[in-house]
C-alpha positions as a LaTeX table, in Angstrom:
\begin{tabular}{lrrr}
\hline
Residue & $x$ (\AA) & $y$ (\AA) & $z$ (\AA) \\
\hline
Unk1 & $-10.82$ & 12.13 & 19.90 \\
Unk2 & $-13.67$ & 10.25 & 17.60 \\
Unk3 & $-14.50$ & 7.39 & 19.88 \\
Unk4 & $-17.99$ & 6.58 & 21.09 \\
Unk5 & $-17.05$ & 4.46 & 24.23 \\
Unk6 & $-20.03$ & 2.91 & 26.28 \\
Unk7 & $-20.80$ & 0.55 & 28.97 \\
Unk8 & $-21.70$ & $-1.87$ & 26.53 \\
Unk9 & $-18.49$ & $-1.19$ & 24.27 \\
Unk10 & $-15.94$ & $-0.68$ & 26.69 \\
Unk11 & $-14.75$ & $-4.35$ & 26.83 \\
Unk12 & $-15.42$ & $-5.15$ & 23.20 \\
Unk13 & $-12.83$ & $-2.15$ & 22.42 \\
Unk14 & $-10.37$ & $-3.40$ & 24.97 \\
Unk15 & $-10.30$ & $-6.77$ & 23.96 \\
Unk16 & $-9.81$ & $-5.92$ & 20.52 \\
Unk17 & $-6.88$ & $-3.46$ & 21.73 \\
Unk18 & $-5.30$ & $-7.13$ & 24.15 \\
Unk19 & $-5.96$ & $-8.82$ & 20.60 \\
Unk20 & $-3.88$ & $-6.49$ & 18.65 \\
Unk21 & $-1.19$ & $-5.63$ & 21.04 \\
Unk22 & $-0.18$ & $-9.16$ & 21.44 \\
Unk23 & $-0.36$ & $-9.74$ & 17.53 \\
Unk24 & 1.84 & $-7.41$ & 17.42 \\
Unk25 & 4.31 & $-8.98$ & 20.44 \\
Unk26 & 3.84 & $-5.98$ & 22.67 \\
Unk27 & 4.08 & $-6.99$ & 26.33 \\
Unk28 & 3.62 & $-5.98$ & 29.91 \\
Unk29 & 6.68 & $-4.57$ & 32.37 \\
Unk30 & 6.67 & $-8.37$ & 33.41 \\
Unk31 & 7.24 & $-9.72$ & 30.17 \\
Unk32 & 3.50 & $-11.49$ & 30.22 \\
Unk33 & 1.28 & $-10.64$ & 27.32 \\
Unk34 & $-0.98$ & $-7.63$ & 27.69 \\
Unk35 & $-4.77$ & $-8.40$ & 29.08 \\
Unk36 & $-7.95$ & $-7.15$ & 29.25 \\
Unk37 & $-7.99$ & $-5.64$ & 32.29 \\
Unk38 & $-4.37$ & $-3.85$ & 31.04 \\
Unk39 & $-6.67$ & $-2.72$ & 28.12 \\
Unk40 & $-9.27$ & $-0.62$ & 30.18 \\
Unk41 & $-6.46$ & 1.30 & 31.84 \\
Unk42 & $-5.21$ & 2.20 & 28.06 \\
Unk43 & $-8.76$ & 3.26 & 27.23 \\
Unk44 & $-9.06$ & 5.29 & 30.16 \\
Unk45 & $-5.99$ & 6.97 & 29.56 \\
Unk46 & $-6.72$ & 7.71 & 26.24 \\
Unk47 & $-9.74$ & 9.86 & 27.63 \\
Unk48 & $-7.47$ & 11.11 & 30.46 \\
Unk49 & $-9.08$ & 9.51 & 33.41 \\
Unk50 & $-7.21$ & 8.32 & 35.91 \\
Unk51 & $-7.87$ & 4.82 & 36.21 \\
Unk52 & $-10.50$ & 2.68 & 34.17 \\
Unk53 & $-13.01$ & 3.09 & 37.83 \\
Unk54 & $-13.23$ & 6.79 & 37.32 \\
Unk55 & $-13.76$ & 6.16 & 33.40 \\
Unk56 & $-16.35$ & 3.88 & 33.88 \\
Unk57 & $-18.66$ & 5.86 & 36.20 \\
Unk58 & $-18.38$ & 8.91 & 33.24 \\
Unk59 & $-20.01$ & 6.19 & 30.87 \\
Unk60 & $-23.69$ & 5.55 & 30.81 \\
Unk61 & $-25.64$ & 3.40 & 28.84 \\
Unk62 & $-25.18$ & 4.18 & 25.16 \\
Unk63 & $-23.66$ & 7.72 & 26.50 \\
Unk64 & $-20.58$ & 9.28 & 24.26 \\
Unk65 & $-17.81$ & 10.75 & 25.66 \\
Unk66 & $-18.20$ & 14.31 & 26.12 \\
Unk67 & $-15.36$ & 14.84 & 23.75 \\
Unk68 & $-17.17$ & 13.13 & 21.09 \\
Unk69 & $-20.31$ & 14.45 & 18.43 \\
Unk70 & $-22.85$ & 12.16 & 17.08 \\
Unk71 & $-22.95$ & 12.64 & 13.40 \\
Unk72 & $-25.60$ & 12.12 & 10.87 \\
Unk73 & $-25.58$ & 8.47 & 8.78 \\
Unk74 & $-26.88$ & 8.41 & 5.59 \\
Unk75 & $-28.96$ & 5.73 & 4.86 \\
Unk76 & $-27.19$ & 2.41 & 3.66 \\
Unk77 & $-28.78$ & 1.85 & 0.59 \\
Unk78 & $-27.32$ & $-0.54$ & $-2.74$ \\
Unk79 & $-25.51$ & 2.68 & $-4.27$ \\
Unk80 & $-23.66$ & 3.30 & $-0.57$ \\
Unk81 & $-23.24$ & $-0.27$ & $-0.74$ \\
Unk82 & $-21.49$ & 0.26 & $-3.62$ \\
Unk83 & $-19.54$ & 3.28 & $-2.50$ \\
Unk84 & $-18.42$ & 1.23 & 0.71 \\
Unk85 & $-17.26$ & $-1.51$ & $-1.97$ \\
Unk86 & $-15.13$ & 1.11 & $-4.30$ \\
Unk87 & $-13.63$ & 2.45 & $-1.09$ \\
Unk88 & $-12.43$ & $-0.90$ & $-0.04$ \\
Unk89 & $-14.62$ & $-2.45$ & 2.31 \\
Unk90 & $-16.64$ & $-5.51$ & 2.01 \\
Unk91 & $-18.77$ & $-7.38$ & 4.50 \\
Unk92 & $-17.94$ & $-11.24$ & 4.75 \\
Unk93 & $-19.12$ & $-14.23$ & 7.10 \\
Unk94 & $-16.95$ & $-14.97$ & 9.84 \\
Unk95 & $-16.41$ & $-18.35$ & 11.44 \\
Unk96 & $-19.71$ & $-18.50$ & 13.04 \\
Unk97 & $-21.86$ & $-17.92$ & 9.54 \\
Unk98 & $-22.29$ & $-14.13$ & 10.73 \\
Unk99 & $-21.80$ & $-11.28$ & 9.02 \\
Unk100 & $-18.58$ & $-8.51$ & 9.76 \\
Unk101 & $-17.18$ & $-6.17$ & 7.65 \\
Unk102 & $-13.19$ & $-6.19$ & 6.70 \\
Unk103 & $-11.34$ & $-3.12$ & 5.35 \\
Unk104 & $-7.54$ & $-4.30$ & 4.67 \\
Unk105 & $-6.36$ & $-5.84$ & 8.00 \\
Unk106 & $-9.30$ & $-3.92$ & 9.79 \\
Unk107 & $-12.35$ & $-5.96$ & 10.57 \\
Unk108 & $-15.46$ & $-5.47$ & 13.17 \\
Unk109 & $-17.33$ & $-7.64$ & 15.18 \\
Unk110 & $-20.04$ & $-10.33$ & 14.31 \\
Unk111 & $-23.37$ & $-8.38$ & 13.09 \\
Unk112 & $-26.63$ & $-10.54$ & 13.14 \\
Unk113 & $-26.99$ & $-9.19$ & 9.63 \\
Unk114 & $-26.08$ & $-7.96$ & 6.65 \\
Unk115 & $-27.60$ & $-4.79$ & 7.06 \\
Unk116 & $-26.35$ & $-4.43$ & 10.63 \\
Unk117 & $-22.81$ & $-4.75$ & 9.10 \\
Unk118 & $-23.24$ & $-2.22$ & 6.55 \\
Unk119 & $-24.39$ & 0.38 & 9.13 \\
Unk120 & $-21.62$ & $-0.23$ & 10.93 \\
Unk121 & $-19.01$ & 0.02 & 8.00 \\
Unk122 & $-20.32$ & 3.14 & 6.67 \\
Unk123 & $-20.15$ & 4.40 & 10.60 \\
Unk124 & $-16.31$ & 3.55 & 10.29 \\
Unk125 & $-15.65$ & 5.30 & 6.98 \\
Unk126 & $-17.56$ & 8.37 & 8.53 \\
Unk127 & $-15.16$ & 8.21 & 11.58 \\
Unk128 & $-11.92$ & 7.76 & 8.72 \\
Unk129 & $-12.86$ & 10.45 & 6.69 \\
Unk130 & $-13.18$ & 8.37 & 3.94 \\
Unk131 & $-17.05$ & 9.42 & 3.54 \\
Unk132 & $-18.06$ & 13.38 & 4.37 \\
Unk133 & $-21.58$ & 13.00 & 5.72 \\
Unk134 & $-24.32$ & 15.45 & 4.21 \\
Unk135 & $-25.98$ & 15.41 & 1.52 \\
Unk136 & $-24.95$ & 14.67 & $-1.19$ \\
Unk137 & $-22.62$ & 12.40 & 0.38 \\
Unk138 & $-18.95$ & 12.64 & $-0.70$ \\
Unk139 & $-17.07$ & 9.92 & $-1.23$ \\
Unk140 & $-13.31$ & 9.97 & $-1.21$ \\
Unk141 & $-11.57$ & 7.14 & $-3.28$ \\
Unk142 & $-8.57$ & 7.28 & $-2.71$ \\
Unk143 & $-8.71$ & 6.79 & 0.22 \\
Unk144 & $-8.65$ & 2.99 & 0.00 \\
Unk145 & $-5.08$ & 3.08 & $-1.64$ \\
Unk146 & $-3.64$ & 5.41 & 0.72 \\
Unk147 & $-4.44$ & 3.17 & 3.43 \\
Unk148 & $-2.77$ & 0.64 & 1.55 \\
Unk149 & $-0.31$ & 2.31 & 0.78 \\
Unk150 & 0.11 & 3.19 & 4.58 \\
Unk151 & $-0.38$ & $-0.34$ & 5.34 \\
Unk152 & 2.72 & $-1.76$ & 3.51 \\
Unk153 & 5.26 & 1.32 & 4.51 \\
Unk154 & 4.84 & 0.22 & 7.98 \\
Unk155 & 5.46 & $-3.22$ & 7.67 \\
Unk156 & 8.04 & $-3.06$ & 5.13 \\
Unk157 & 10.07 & 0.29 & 5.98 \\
Unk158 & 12.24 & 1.37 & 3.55 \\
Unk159 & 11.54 & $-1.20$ & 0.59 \\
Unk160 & 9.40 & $-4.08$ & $-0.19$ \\
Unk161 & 10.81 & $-7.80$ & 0.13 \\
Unk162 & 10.22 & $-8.16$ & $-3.83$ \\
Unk163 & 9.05 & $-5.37$ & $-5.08$ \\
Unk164 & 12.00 & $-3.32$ & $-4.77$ \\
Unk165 & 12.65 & 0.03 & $-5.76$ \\
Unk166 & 15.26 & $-0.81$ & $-8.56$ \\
Unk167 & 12.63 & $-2.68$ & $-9.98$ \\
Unk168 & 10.27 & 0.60 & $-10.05$ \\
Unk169 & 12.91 & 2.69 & $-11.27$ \\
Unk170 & 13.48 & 0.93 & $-14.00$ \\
Unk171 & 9.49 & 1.66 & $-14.64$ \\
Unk172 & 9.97 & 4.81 & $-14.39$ \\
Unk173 & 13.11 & 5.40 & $-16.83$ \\
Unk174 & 10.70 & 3.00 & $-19.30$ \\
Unk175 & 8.27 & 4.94 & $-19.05$ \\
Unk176 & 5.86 & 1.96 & $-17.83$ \\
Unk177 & 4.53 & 3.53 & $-14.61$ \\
Unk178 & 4.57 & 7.10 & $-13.37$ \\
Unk179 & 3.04 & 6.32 & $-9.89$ \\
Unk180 & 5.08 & 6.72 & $-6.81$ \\
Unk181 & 6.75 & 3.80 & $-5.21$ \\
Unk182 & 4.55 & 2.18 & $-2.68$ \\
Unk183 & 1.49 & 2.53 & $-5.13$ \\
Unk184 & 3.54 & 1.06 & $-7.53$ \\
Unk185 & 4.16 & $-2.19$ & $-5.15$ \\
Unk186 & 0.59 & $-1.49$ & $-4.50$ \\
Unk187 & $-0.59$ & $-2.41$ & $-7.98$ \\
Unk188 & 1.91 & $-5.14$ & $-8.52$ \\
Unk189 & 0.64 & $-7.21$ & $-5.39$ \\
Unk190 & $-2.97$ & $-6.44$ & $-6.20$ \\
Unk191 & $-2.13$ & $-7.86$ & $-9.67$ \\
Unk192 & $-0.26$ & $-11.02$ & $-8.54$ \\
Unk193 & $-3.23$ & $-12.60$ & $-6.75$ \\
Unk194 & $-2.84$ & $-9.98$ & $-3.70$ \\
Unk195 & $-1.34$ & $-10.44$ & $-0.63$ \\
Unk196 & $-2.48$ & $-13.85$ & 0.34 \\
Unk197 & $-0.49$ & $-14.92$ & $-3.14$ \\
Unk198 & 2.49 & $-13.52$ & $-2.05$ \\
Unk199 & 5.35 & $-14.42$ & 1.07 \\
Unk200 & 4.64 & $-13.46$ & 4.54 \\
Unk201 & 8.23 & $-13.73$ & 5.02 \\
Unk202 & 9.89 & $-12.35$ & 1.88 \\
Unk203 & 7.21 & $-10.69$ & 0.01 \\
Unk204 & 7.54 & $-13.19$ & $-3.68$ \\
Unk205 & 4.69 & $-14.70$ & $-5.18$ \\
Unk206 & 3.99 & $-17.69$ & $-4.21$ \\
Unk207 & 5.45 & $-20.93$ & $-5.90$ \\
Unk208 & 3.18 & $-23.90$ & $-4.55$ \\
Unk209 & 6.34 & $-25.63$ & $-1.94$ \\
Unk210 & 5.70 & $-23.70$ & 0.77 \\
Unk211 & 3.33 & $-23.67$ & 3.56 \\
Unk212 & 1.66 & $-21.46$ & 6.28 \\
Unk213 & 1.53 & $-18.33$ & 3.86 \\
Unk214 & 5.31 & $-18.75$ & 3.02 \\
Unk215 & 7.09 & $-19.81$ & $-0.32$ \\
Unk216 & 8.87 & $-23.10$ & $-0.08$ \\
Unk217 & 12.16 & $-21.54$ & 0.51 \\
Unk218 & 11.35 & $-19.28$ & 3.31 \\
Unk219 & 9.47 & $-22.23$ & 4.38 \\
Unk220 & 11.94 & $-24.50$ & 4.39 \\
Unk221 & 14.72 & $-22.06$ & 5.85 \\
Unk222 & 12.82 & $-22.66$ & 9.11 \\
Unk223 & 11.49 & $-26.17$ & 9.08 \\
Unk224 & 13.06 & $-28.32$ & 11.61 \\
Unk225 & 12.67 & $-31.18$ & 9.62 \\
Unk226 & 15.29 & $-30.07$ & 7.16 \\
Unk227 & 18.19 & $-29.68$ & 9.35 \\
Unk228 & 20.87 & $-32.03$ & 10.25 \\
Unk229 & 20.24 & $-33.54$ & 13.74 \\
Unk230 & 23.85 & $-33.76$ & 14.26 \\
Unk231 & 25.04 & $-30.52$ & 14.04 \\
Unk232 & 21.96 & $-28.67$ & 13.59 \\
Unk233 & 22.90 & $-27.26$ & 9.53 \\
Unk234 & 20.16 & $-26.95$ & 7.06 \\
Unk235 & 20.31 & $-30.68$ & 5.25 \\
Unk236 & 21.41 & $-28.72$ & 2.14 \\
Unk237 & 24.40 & $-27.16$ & 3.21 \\
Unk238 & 24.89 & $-29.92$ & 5.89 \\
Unk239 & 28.91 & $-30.71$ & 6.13 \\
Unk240 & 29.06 & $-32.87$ & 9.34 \\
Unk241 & 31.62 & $-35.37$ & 7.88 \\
Unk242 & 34.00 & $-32.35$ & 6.95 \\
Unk243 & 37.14 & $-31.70$ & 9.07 \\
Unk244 & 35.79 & $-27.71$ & 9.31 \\
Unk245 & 32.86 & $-29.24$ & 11.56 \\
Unk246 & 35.03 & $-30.85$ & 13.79 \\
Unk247 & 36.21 & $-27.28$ & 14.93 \\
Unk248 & 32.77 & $-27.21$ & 17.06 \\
Unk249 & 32.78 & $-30.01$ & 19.51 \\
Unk250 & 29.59 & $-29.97$ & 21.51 \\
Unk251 & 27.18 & $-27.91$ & 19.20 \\
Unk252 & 25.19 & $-31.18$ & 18.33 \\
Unk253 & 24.85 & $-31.68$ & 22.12 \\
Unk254 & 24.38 & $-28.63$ & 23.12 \\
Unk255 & 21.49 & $-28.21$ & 20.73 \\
Unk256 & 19.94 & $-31.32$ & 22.10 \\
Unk257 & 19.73 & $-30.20$ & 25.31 \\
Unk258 & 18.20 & $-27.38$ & 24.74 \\
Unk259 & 14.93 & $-28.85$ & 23.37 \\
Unk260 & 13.37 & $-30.08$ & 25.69 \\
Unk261 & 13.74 & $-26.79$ & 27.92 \\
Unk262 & 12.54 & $-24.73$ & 24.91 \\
Unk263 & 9.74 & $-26.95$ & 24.99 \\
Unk264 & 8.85 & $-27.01$ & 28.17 \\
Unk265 & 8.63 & $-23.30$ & 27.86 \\
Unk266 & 6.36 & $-23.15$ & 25.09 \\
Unk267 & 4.29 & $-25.62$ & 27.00 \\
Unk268 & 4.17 & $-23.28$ & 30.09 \\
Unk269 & 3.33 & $-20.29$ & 27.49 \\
Unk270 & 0.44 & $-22.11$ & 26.08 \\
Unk271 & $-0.66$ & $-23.14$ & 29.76 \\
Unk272 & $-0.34$ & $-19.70$ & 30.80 \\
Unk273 & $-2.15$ & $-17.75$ & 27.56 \\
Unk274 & $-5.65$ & $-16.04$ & 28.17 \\
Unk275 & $-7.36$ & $-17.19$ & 25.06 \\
Unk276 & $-11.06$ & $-15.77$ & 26.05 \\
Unk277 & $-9.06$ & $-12.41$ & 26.63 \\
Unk278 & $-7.99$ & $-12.06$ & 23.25 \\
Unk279 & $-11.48$ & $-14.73$ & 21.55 \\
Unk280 & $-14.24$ & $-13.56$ & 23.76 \\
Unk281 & $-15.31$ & $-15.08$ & 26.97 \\
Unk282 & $-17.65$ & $-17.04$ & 25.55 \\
Unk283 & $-15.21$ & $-19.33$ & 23.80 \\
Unk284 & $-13.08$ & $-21.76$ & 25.08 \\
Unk285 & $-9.96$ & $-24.19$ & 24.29 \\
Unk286 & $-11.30$ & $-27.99$ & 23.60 \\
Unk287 & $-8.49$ & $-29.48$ & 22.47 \\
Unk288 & $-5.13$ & $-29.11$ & 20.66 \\
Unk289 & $-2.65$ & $-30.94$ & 18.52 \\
Unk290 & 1.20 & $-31.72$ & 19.01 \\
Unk291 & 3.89 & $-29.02$ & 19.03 \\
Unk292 & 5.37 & $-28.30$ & 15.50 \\
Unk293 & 9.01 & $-26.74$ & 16.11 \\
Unk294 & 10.95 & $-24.76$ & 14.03 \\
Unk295 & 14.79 & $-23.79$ & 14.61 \\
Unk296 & 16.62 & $-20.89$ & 13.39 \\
Unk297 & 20.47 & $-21.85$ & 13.43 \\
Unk298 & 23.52 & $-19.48$ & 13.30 \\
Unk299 & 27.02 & $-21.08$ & 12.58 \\
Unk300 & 25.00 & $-24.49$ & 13.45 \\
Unk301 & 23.98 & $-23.53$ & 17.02 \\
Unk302 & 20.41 & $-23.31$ & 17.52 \\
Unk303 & 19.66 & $-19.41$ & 18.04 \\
Unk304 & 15.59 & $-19.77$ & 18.61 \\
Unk305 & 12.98 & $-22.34$ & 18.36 \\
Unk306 & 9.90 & $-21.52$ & 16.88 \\
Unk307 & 6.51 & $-23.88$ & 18.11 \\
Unk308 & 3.42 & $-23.87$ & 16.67 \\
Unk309 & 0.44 & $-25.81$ & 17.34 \\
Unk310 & $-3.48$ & $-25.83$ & 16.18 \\
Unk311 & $-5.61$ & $-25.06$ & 18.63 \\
Unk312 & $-9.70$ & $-26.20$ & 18.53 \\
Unk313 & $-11.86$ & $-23.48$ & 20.37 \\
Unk314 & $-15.64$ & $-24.22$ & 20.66 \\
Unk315 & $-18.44$ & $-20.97$ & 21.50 \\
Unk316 & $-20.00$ & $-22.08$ & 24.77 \\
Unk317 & $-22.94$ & $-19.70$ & 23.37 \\
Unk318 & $-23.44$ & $-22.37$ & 20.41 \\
Unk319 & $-22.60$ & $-25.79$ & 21.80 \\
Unk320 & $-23.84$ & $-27.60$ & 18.91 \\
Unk321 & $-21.61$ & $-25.74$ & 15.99 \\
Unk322 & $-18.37$ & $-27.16$ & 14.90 \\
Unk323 & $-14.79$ & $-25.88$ & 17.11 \\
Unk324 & $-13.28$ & $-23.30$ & 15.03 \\
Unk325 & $-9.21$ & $-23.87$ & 14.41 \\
Unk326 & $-6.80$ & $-21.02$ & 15.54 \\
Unk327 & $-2.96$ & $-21.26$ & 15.49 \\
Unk328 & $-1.39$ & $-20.89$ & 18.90 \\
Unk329 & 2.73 & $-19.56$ & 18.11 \\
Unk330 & 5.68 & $-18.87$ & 20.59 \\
Unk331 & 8.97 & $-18.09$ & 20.12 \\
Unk332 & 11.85 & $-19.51$ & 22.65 \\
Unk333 & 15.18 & $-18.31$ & 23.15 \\
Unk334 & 17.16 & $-19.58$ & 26.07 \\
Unk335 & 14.62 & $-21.43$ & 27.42 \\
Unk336 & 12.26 & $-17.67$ & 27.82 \\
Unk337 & 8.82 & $-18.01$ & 25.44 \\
Unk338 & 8.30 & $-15.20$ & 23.91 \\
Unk339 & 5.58 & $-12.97$ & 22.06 \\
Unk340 & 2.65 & $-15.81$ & 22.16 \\
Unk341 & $-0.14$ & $-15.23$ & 19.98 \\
Unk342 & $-2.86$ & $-16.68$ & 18.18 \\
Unk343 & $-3.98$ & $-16.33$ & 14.78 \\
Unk344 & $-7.46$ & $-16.88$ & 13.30 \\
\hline
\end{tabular}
């Protein structure tokens, strides 16, 4: 396994491991999201220690696991630089004005410079495979659209939301692309303004109507304001005044009094998050604006709420900066929150 785990990594590992898992809506057996402390068990284990006590007296200061070799790093000068750029990564300032390197949906921590971020990207293409070390040092790159590639299979599955494969089969009998599918969706995102032009919800370009990285119909599929308070129908298709409606006597009602459970149990969700697990101890919540619900309706009942809500964290370390926004979500069906998260 090619992990260096220390005493003064440990937690930084774990609490990017809480971070992810609960991006990702993974839970514990009692339904709560996954913390830190649940995180140094899963490192452990991955070592195969016991329990995260007998892990932690293996570790020394700056020690590796005996499983793991130091290797050799080249020296990060402006032609690695621009290696570590062709492969994919790039280094960027976070929140903070600090420097971090991103690869894809990979990122590090905060670096107090430039340099310090390099190091530590060329360090992570080492431990990818992406770079051989040696000399001369190899450089593999493809290896940046592989990942990609990688990337969109496993959130997609079979087929993209847009990019379908019709659409790249047709290429093919045209003779316009000979590239495989998913490089072929691939290129075509990367050449529509990349993924931050394009749906998180259906995968289309963007059109300018939507909002909160969706296009204006996904959008407004799930925007509460758009649906018939009556019956609970999307405004557009709304038939309340039709005889067919009449055939559901208490939906209206019934959806009413449901909200204000479902939003009592997004409140208690909120209450109940660890936001320094998944931040950093050093930060914490100052203040937060007003619930913005979504519904998602089937046959006019109300099926799941959706709530949303920005959230203004300020770094205890730097009392004097700004509060950085995050977005605080739930889902709620039944009254139960589920899969809370936040998102930078």
């Amino acid at each position: 396994m090619k992990l260096d785990i220390t005493v003064e990594n440990l937690k930084p590992v774990s609490e990017k491991l809480v971070a992810r898992m609960n991006q990702l809506g993974l839970v514990s057996k009692t339904g709560n999201p996954v913390v830190v402390d649940q995180a140094f068990e899963l490192v452990s284990a991955l070592f195969g220690r016991r329990n995260q006590h007998v892990f932690r007296k293996a570790l020394t200061s700056e020690a590796k696991c005996s499983c793991c070799i130091a290797k050799p790093i080249p020296a990060v000068d402006d032609a690695m630089i621009a290696a570590l750029e062709t492969l994919g990564y790039s280094v960027r300032l976070s929140d903070f004005k600090r420097p971090y390197w991103a690869f894809g949906d990979d990122a590090s921590e905060d670096f107090n410079t430039e340099a310090e971020a390099w190091k530590a990207a060329l360090t992570d293409a080492l431990a990818r495979g992406r770079i051989a070390a040696g000399a001369p040092v190899q450089v593999d790159f493809h290896a940046a659209m592989r990942q990609t590639m990688e990337d969109l299979e496993q959130r997609w599955g079979h087929e993209h939301g847009w990019y379908t494969r019709e659409d790249w089969r047709i290429d093919v009998r045209d003779d316009n692309t000979r590239l495989g599918y998913w490089e072929w969706v691939a290129h075509n995102i990367e050449s529509h303004g990349g993924e931050e032009e394009h749906c998180d919800s259906c995968g289309k370009e963007l059109d300018g109507d939507g909002w909160d990285g969706k296009c204006g119909d996904c959008a407004d599929a799930n925007c509460v304001d758009n649906h018939c308070t009556e019956c609970g129908e999307y405004t557009r298709e709304c038939r309340c005044d039709e005889s067919t409606e009449q055939s559901q006597p208490g939906v209206g009602a019934a959806n009413a009094a449901s909200a204000e459970r479902d939003t009592q149990a997004a409140e208690e969700s909120y209450d109940a998050f660890d936001f320094q697990a998944v931040l950093g101890d050093n930060f914490r919540v100052a203040a937060s604006n007003s619930w913005e619900p979504c519904t998602h309706l089937v046959g006019g009942k109300i099926v799941k709420r959706s709530f949303s809500r920005t959230v203004f964290i300020e770094d205890l370390e730097k009392p004097d900066e700004d509060t950085k926004k995050v977005r605080f979500s739930v889902e709620v069906i039944d009254g139960v929150a589920q899969n809370p998260r936040v998102n930078g």
